[in-house]
CSV table of C-alpha atoms in Angstrom, one decimal:
chain,number,residue,atom,x,y,z
A,565,MET,CA,-0.5,12.8,-33.3
A,566,VAL,CA,1.8,12.6,-30.2
A,567,LEU,CA,0.1,13.8,-27.0
A,568,ASN,CA,1.8,14.4,-23.7
A,569,ILE,CA,-0.4,14.0,-20.6
A,570,GLY,CA,1.6,15.5,-17.8
A,571,PRO,CA,4.0,15.7,-16.1
A,572,GLN,CA,1.8,18.5,-14.6
A,573,HIS,CA,-1.7,17.6,-15.4
A,574,PRO,CA,-5.0,17.1,-13.4
A,575,SER,CA,-5.4,13.6,-14.6
A,576,THR,CA,-2.0,12.2,-13.8
A,577,HIS,CA,-1.9,11.9,-9.9
A,578,GLY,CA,1.1,14.3,-9.7
A,579,VAL,CA,4.3,14.2,-11.7
A,580,LEU,CA,3.7,11.2,-14.0
A,581,ARG,CA,4.0,11.8,-17.7
A,582,LEU,CA,2.2,9.7,-20.3
A,583,ARG,CA,3.5,10.0,-23.9
A,584,LEU,CA,0.6,8.8,-26.1
A,585,VAL,CA,0.5,8.3,-29.9
A,586,LEU,CA,-3.0,8.7,-31.2
A,587,ASP,CA,-4.9,7.8,-34.3
A,588,GLY,CA,-7.9,10.1,-34.0
A,589,GLU,CA,-9.4,9.3,-30.7
A,590,ARG,CA,-7.7,6.0,-30.3
A,591,ILE,CA,-4.4,5.4,-28.5
A,592,THR,CA,-2.0,3.4,-30.6
A,593,ARG,CA,1.1,3.6,-28.3
A,594,ALA,CA,1.6,4.6,-24.7
A,595,GLU,CA,4.8,5.2,-22.7
A,596,PRO,CA,4.8,6.1,-19.0
A,597,VAL,CA,7.7,8.5,-18.5
A,598,VAL,CA,8.8,8.3,-14.9
A,599,GLY,CA,11.5,10.0,-12.8
A,600,TYR,CA,10.2,13.6,-12.4
A,601,MET,CA,10.0,13.1,-8.7
A,602,HIS,CA,13.0,10.9,-8.2
A,603,ARG,CA,14.6,11.4,-4.7
A,604,GLY,CA,17.4,8.7,-4.8
A,605,ALA,CA,16.1,7.0,-1.7
A,606,GLU,CA,18.0,3.8,-2.3
A,607,LYS,CA,21.3,5.8,-2.4
A,608,LEU,CA,20.3,7.7,0.7
A,609,PHE,CA,19.8,4.4,2.6
A,610,GLU,CA,23.5,3.7,2.3
A,611,ALA,CA,24.4,6.9,4.2
A,612,ARG,CA,22.2,6.2,7.2
A,613,ASP,CA,22.2,3.7,10.0
A,614,TYR,CA,19.6,1.0,10.5
A,615,ARG,CA,17.5,3.2,12.8
A,616,GLN,CA,17.6,6.2,10.5
A,617,ILE,CA,16.6,4.4,7.3
A,618,ILE,CA,13.1,3.7,8.7
A,619,VAL,CA,12.3,7.4,8.4
A,620,LEU,CA,13.3,7.4,4.7
A,621,ALA,CA,11.5,4.1,3.9
A,622,ASN,CA,8.1,5.2,5.1
A,623,ARG,CA,7.9,8.0,2.6
A,624,HIS,CA,7.9,6.4,-0.9
A,625,ASP,CA,4.3,5.4,-0.7
A,626,TRP,CA,3.0,8.1,1.6
A,627,LEU,CA,-0.4,6.4,2.0
A,628,SER,CA,1.2,3.2,3.3
A,629,ALA,CA,3.9,4.5,5.7
A,630,PHE,CA,3.5,1.8,8.3
A,631,SER,CA,3.7,-1.0,5.8
A,632,ASN,CA,6.8,0.6,4.2
A,633,GLU,CA,8.6,0.8,7.6
A,634,LEU,CA,7.6,-2.8,8.3
A,635,GLY,CA,9.5,-4.3,5.3
A,636,VAL,CA,12.8,-2.6,6.4
A,637,VAL,CA,12.6,-3.8,10.0
A,638,LEU,CA,11.7,-7.3,9.0
A,639,ALA,CA,14.8,-7.4,6.7
A,640,VAL,CA,17.1,-6.2,9.4
A,641,GLU,CA,15.6,-8.5,12.0
A,642,ARG,CA,16.1,-11.4,9.6
A,643,MET,CA,19.7,-10.5,9.2
A,644,LEU,CA,20.2,-10.3,13.0
A,645,GLY,CA,18.2,-13.5,13.6
A,646,MET,CA,16.1,-11.6,16.0
A,647,GLU,CA,12.8,-12.8,17.5
A,648,VAL,CA,10.2,-10.1,18.1
A,649,PRO,CA,7.9,-10.3,21.2
A,650,GLU,CA,4.5,-11.8,20.5
A,651,ARG,CA,2.7,-8.7,21.5
A,652,ALA,CA,4.6,-6.6,19.0
A,653,VAL,CA,3.8,-9.2,16.2
A,654,TRP,CA,0.1,-8.8,16.8
A,655,LEU,CA,0.3,-5.1,17.1
A,656,ARG,CA,2.2,-4.8,13.9
A,657,THR,CA,-0.4,-6.9,12.1
A,658,LEU,CA,-3.2,-4.7,13.5
A,659,LEU,CA,-1.5,-1.5,12.4
A,660,ALA,CA,-0.7,-2.9,9.0
A,661,GLU,CA,-4.4,-3.6,8.4
A,662,LEU,CA,-5.5,-0.2,9.7
A,663,ASN,CA,-2.9,1.3,7.3
A,664,ARG,CA,-4.3,-0.8,4.5
A,665,ALA,CA,-7.8,0.5,5.1
A,666,LEU,CA,-6.5,4.1,5.2
A,667,ASN,CA,-4.8,3.6,1.9
A,668,HIS,CA,-7.8,2.0,0.2
A,669,LEU,CA,-10.2,4.6,1.5
A,670,MET,CA,-8.2,7.4,-0.3
A,671,PHE,CA,-8.6,5.6,-3.6
A,672,LEU,CA,-12.2,4.7,-3.0
A,673,GLY,CA,-12.9,8.4,-2.7
A,674,SER,CA,-10.5,9.8,-5.4
A,675,TYR,CA,-11.4,7.4,-8.2
A,676,PRO,CA,-15.0,8.4,-8.5
A,677,LEU,CA,-13.8,12.0,-8.2
A,678,GLU,CA,-11.7,11.6,-11.4
A,679,LEU,CA,-14.9,10.4,-13.2
A,680,GLY,CA,-16.9,13.4,-12.0
A,681,GLY,CA,-18.4,12.2,-8.7
A,682,ILE,CA,-17.3,14.5,-5.8
A,683,THR,CA,-19.5,13.1,-3.0
A,684,PRO,CA,-17.6,9.8,-2.3
A,685,MET,CA,-14.5,11.8,-1.6
A,686,PHE,CA,-16.1,13.6,1.3
A,687,TYR,CA,-17.3,10.3,2.8
A,688,ALA,CA,-13.9,8.7,2.3
A,689,PHE,CA,-12.2,11.4,4.2
A,690,THR,CA,-14.7,11.2,7.0
A,691,GLU,CA,-13.9,7.5,7.4
A,692,ARG,CA,-10.2,8.1,7.1
A,693,GLU,CA,-10.3,10.7,9.9
A,694,ASP,CA,-11.8,8.1,12.3
A,695,LEU,CA,-8.9,5.8,11.6
A,696,GLN,CA,-6.3,8.6,11.5
A,697,HIS,CA,-7.3,9.7,15.0
A,698,VAL,CA,-6.4,6.3,16.6
A,699,MET,CA,-3.2,6.0,14.5
A,700,GLU,CA,-2.2,9.5,15.4
A,701,GLU,CA,-2.9,8.9,19.1
A,702,LEU,CA,-0.7,5.8,19.1
A,703,SER,CA,2.3,7.1,17.0
A,704,GLY,CA,2.1,10.9,17.1
A,705,GLY,CA,2.1,11.0,13.3
A,706,ARG,CA,-0.7,11.4,10.8
A,707,MET,CA,1.1,10.1,7.7
A,708,HIS,CA,4.7,9.1,8.6
A,709,TYR,CA,4.2,7.1,11.8
A,710,MET,CA,7.8,6.1,12.6
A,711,PHE,CA,6.4,3.6,15.0
A,712,ASN,CA,8.3,0.5,13.9
A,713,ARG,CA,11.7,-0.2,15.4
A,714,VAL,CA,14.2,-3.0,14.8
A,715,GLY,CA,13.1,-5.5,17.4
A,716,GLY,CA,9.5,-4.4,17.7
A,717,LEU,CA,7.7,-1.1,18.1
A,718,LYS,CA,8.4,2.3,19.6
A,719,GLU,CA,6.2,1.8,22.7
A,720,ASP,CA,3.1,0.1,24.1
A,721,LEU,CA,-0.4,1.2,23.6
A,722,PRO,CA,-1.9,4.2,25.5
A,723,ALA,CA,-4.5,3.4,28.1
A,724,GLY,CA,-7.9,2.7,26.6
A,725,TRP,CA,-6.6,2.8,23.0
A,726,THR,CA,-7.9,-0.6,22.0
A,727,ASP,CA,-11.4,0.4,22.9
A,728,ARG,CA,-11.1,3.5,20.8
A,729,ALA,CA,-9.6,1.6,17.9
A,730,ARG,CA,-12.4,-1.0,18.1
A,731,GLY,CA,-15.0,1.9,18.0
A,732,ALA,CA,-13.3,3.5,15.0
A,733,VAL,CA,-13.2,0.2,13.1
A,734,ALA,CA,-16.9,-0.6,13.8
A,735,GLY,CA,-17.9,2.9,12.8
A,736,VAL,CA,-16.0,2.8,9.5
A,737,ARG,CA,-17.3,-0.7,8.7
A,738,GLY,CA,-20.9,0.3,9.4
A,739,ARG,CA,-20.7,3.2,6.9
A,740,LEU,CA,-18.8,1.4,4.0
A,741,GLY,CA,-22.2,0.6,2.4
A,742,ARG,CA,-22.2,4.2,1.2
A,743,PHE,CA,-19.7,3.3,-1.5
A,744,ASP,CA,-22.0,0.4,-2.6
A,745,ASP,CA,-24.9,2.8,-2.9
A,746,LEU,CA,-23.1,5.9,-4.2
A,747,VAL,CA,-20.5,4.4,-6.5
A,748,LEU,CA,-21.2,0.8,-7.4
A,749,GLY,CA,-24.9,1.5,-7.7
A,750,ASN,CA,-24.3,4.5,-9.9
A,751,GLU,CA,-25.2,3.8,-13.6
A,752,VAL,CA,-22.8,6.4,-14.9
A,753,PHE,CA,-19.9,5.0,-12.9
A,754,ARG,CA,-20.6,1.5,-14.1
A,755,SER,CA,-20.9,2.5,-17.7
A,756,ARG,CA,-17.5,4.3,-17.5
A,757,THR,CA,-15.7,1.4,-15.9
A,758,ARG,CA,-17.4,-1.9,-16.9
A,759,GLY,CA,-15.4,-3.6,-19.7
A,760,VAL,CA,-13.0,-0.7,-19.8
A,761,GLY,CA,-9.2,-1.2,-19.4
A,762,VAL,CA,-9.2,-5.0,-19.3
A,763,LEU,CA,-5.8,-6.2,-18.0
A,764,ASP,CA,-5.0,-9.7,-19.2
A,765,PRO,CA,-3.7,-12.0,-16.4
A,766,ALA,CA,-0.8,-13.0,-18.6
A,767,VAL,CA,0.2,-9.4,-19.1
A,768,ALA,CA,-0.1,-8.8,-15.4
A,769,ARG,CA,2.2,-11.6,-14.6
A,770,SER,CA,4.8,-10.6,-17.3
A,771,TYR,CA,5.1,-7.1,-15.8
A,772,GLY,CA,5.1,-8.3,-12.2
A,773,VAL,CA,1.8,-6.5,-11.4
A,774,SER,CA,0.6,-7.3,-7.9
A,775,GLY,CA,-1.9,-6.3,-5.3
A,776,PRO,CA,-5.5,-5.4,-6.0
A,777,ILE,CA,-4.8,-4.7,-9.7
A,778,ALA,CA,-3.5,-8.2,-10.3
A,779,ARG,CA,-6.1,-9.9,-8.2
A,780,ALA,CA,-8.9,-8.1,-10.2
A,781,SER,CA,-7.5,-9.8,-13.3
A,782,GLY,CA,-7.6,-13.3,-11.6
A,783,VAL,CA,-4.0,-13.5,-10.4
A,784,ASP,CA,-4.8,-15.1,-7.1
A,785,PHE,CA,-1.7,-14.3,-5.1
A,786,ASP,CA,-1.5,-12.7,-1.7
A,787,LEU,CA,1.6,-12.9,0.5
A,788,ARG,CA,-0.4,-12.8,3.7
A,789,ARG,CA,-2.0,-16.2,2.7
A,790,ASP,CA,0.6,-17.7,0.5
A,791,GLU,CA,3.8,-16.9,2.4
A,792,PRO,CA,2.5,-15.8,5.8
A,793,TYR,CA,4.5,-13.3,7.9
A,794,LEU,CA,3.7,-11.5,11.2
A,795,ALA,CA,0.5,-13.1,12.6
A,796,TYR,CA,-1.2,-13.8,9.3
A,797,GLY,CA,-0.6,-17.5,9.6
A,798,GLU,CA,-3.0,-17.6,12.5
A,799,LEU,CA,-5.6,-15.4,10.8
A,800,GLY,CA,-6.4,-17.8,7.9
A,801,ASP,CA,-10.1,-18.1,9.0
A,802,VAL,CA,-10.5,-14.3,8.8
A,803,LEU,CA,-8.3,-13.4,5.8
A,804,ARG,CA,-10.3,-13.4,2.6
A,805,VAL,CA,-8.4,-12.7,-0.6
A,806,ALA,CA,-10.6,-10.7,-2.9
A,807,VAL,CA,-10.3,-11.9,-6.5
A,808,ARG,CA,-12.2,-11.0,-9.8
A,809,SER,CA,-11.8,-12.4,-13.2
A,810,GLU,CA,-13.0,-9.5,-15.3
A,811,GLY,CA,-9.8,-7.4,-15.1
A,812,ASP,CA,-11.6,-4.1,-15.9
A,813,CYS,CA,-11.7,-0.8,-14.0
A,814,LEU,CA,-14.9,-1.9,-12.2
A,815,ALA,CA,-13.3,-5.1,-11.0
A,816,ARG,CA,-10.3,-3.2,-9.6
A,817,PHE,CA,-12.6,-0.9,-7.6
A,818,GLU,CA,-14.7,-3.8,-6.3
A,819,VAL,CA,-11.5,-5.6,-5.1
A,820,LEU,CA,-10.4,-2.5,-3.3
A,821,LEU,CA,-13.7,-2.2,-1.5
A,822,ASP,CA,-13.7,-5.9,-0.6
A,823,GLN,CA,-10.1,-5.6,0.7
A,824,THR,CA,-11.1,-2.6,2.9
A,825,ARG,CA,-13.9,-4.6,4.5
A,826,ASN,CA,-11.6,-7.5,5.1
A,827,ALA,CA,-8.8,-5.3,6.5
A,828,LEU,CA,-11.3,-4.1,9.2
A,829,GLU,CA,-12.3,-7.6,10.0
A,830,LEU,CA,-8.6,-8.6,10.4
A,831,ALA,CA,-8.1,-5.5,12.6
A,832,ASP,CA,-10.9,-6.7,14.9
A,833,ALA,CA,-9.4,-10.2,15.1
A,834,CYS,CA,-6.1,-8.7,16.1
A,835,LEU,CA,-7.7,-6.6,18.8
A,836,ASP,CA,-9.4,-9.7,20.1
A,837,ARG,CA,-6.1,-11.5,20.2
A,838,LEU,CA,-4.3,-8.6,21.9
A,839,ALA,CA,-7.0,-8.6,24.6
A,840,GLU,CA,-6.1,-12.2,25.4
A,841,LEU,CA,-2.3,-11.7,25.6
A,842,PRO,CA,-0.8,-11.0,29.0
A,843,PRO,CA,1.1,-7.7,29.4
A,844,GLY,CA,4.6,-7.8,28.1
A,845,PRO,CA,7.3,-6.0,26.1
A,846,VAL,CA,6.8,-4.7,22.6
A,847,ASN,CA,10.4,-4.4,21.6
A,848,GLN,CA,13.9,-5.8,22.2
A,849,ARG,CA,16.8,-4.0,23.9
A,850,LEU,CA,19.3,-3.0,21.2
A,851,PRO,CA,23.0,-2.1,21.4
A,852,LYS,CA,23.9,1.6,21.2
A,853,VAL,CA,25.5,0.9,17.8
A,854,LEU,CA,23.4,-1.6,15.7
A,855,LYS,CA,25.4,-3.5,13.1
A,856,ALA,CA,23.9,-6.2,10.9
A,857,PRO,CA,26.2,-9.2,10.2
A,858,GLU,CA,27.8,-9.6,6.7
A,859,GLY,CA,25.4,-11.1,4.2
A,860,ALA,CA,22.3,-10.5,2.2
A,861,THR,CA,18.5,-11.0,2.6
A,862,TYR,CA,15.2,-10.2,1.0
A,863,ALA,CA,12.1,-9.3,2.9
A,864,TRP,CA,8.8,-8.7,1.1
A,865,THR,CA,5.3,-7.8,2.4
A,866,GLU,CA,1.8,-7.5,0.9
A,867,ASN,CA,1.5,-3.7,1.0
A,868,PRO,CA,-1.8,-2.1,0.2
A,869,LEU,CA,-0.8,-1.4,-3.4
A,870,GLY,CA,1.0,-4.7,-4.0
A,871,LEU,CA,4.2,-6.5,-3.3
A,872,ASN,CA,6.9,-4.3,-1.6
A,873,GLY,CA,10.4,-5.8,-1.1
A,874,TYR,CA,13.7,-4.8,0.3
A,875,TYR,CA,16.9,-6.5,-0.7
A,876,LEU,CA,19.5,-5.8,2.0
A,877,VAL,CA,23.2,-6.3,1.6
A,878,SER,CA,25.4,-5.8,4.6
A,879,LYS,CA,29.2,-5.6,5.0
A,880,GLY,CA,28.9,-5.8,8.8
A,881,GLU,CA,28.7,-2.1,9.3
A,882,LYS,CA,26.1,0.1,11.0
A,883,THR,CA,24.8,1.3,7.6
A,884,PRO,CA,23.5,-0.9,4.7
A,885,HIS,CA,26.0,-1.6,2.0
A,886,ARG,CA,23.0,-1.7,-0.4
A,887,LEU,CA,19.3,-1.6,0.1
A,888,LYS,CA,17.3,-2.1,-3.1
A,889,LEU,CA,13.6,-1.3,-3.0
A,890,ARG,CA,11.0,-3.2,-5.1
A,891,SER,CA,7.9,-1.0,-5.0
A,892,ALA,CA,4.5,-2.1,-6.1
A,893,SER,CA,3.5,1.0,-8.1
A,894,PHE,CA,6.7,0.9,-10.3
A,895,ASN,CA,5.9,-2.5,-11.7
A,896,ASN,CA,2.1,-1.9,-11.9
A,897,ILE,CA,2.3,1.3,-13.9
A,898,GLN,CA,4.5,-0.4,-16.6
A,899,ALA,CA,1.5,-2.6,-17.7
A,900,LEU,CA,0.0,0.6,-19.2
A,901,VAL,CA,2.3,0.1,-22.1
A,902,ASP,CA,0.3,-3.0,-23.1
A,903,LEU,CA,-3.1,-1.9,-21.7
A,904,LEU,CA,-3.6,1.6,-23.2
A,905,PRO,CA,-3.1,0.9,-26.9
A,906,GLY,CA,-6.4,0.3,-28.6
A,907,THR,CA,-8.4,2.2,-26.0
A,908,LEU,CA,-10.0,5.6,-26.4
A,909,VAL,CA,-8.5,8.8,-25.0
A,910,ALA,CA,-11.8,9.4,-23.1
A,911,ASP,CA,-11.2,6.1,-21.2
A,912,MET,CA,-7.6,6.9,-20.4
A,913,VAL,CA,-8.4,8.8,-17.2
A,914,ALA,CA,-10.7,6.0,-16.0
A,915,ILE,CA,-8.0,3.4,-16.6
A,916,LEU,CA,-5.2,5.4,-15.1
A,917,GLY,CA,-7.2,6.2,-12.0
A,918,SER,CA,-8.1,2.5,-11.5
A,919,PHE,CA,-4.4,1.6,-11.3
A,920,PHE,CA,-4.2,3.0,-7.7
A,921,PHE,CA,-0.6,4.2,-7.7
A,922,VAL,CA,1.4,6.7,-5.7
A,923,VAL,CA,4.0,8.6,-7.7
A,924,GLY,CA,6.6,8.5,-4.9
A,925,ASP,CA,6.3,4.7,-5.0
A,926,ILE,CA,7.3,4.8,-8.7
A,927,ASP,CA,10.0,7.4,-8.4
A,928,LYS,CA,11.6,6.0,-5.3
């Protein structure tokens, strides 16, 4: 029997369609059908200048807006050979980690919900609100921050913001144990996820799977450690790369929870470093019309969901000649072609939910 899950279905995170071929209750073939939400962002980049493309770039993974912006400005700055003020480098690192925690908290709440547990979702949104308040105070936006600029950041911190950010980070860290108790300590959750949806590391590598999904299968790669950017090279003693070898749904959830804790530790380390820095600029003065020199470059970052890359080609104009986006979710979701066959339909929702994707990040 051929069964269509989606594109409008409660278990598919929005407009993703899965075309399954079944033998009784067992899946024999699976095909993720993407494109229902396609917005042509890459083509739109070509019609906007380097300041305007930031507002487009922060929307494909709407849970990781700051990280999406970051990749674009890093690519343009690399083309320009531009040095960013030290204060901006540390602020970017801080905000990237706060954004990582915000992203992960959404999935830490939504995944148990898909398996029938509603309570963790309420706790996840409580923690998210604490972090959202400080991000919103700083940038003016709740989801699409638009705080990065070519050459640095939009503006410096409001008075007293670092203390409020430190308080929010401490509060969230102190309450993360709820997920250990409510979710990881739950027998039903463990029985639905342990040994289910095992992703082989060779399959993960062949599809270019990255981020927490790959690391849960033993693929020990994290750009922040292996090819440091921003201030990560100076945070080696704080950065811990969470890795598991089981590769199942439970391992993916555990990695996500470990990464959330470490993101908060990294945020604290950045706040400590910012307190030591003397006052100074957070951006560079730019010409009225910003043009990148002719050439090409590739900038990639360790986004919350995995590797996010921008391949920028410039003809020396104020708009990109080409800006190709390599999004994490697009590669990650392709591994379902290999992973789902052989599993039961009843386990499909558990596996799909553990892949922590955003549909806009697939249909960029």
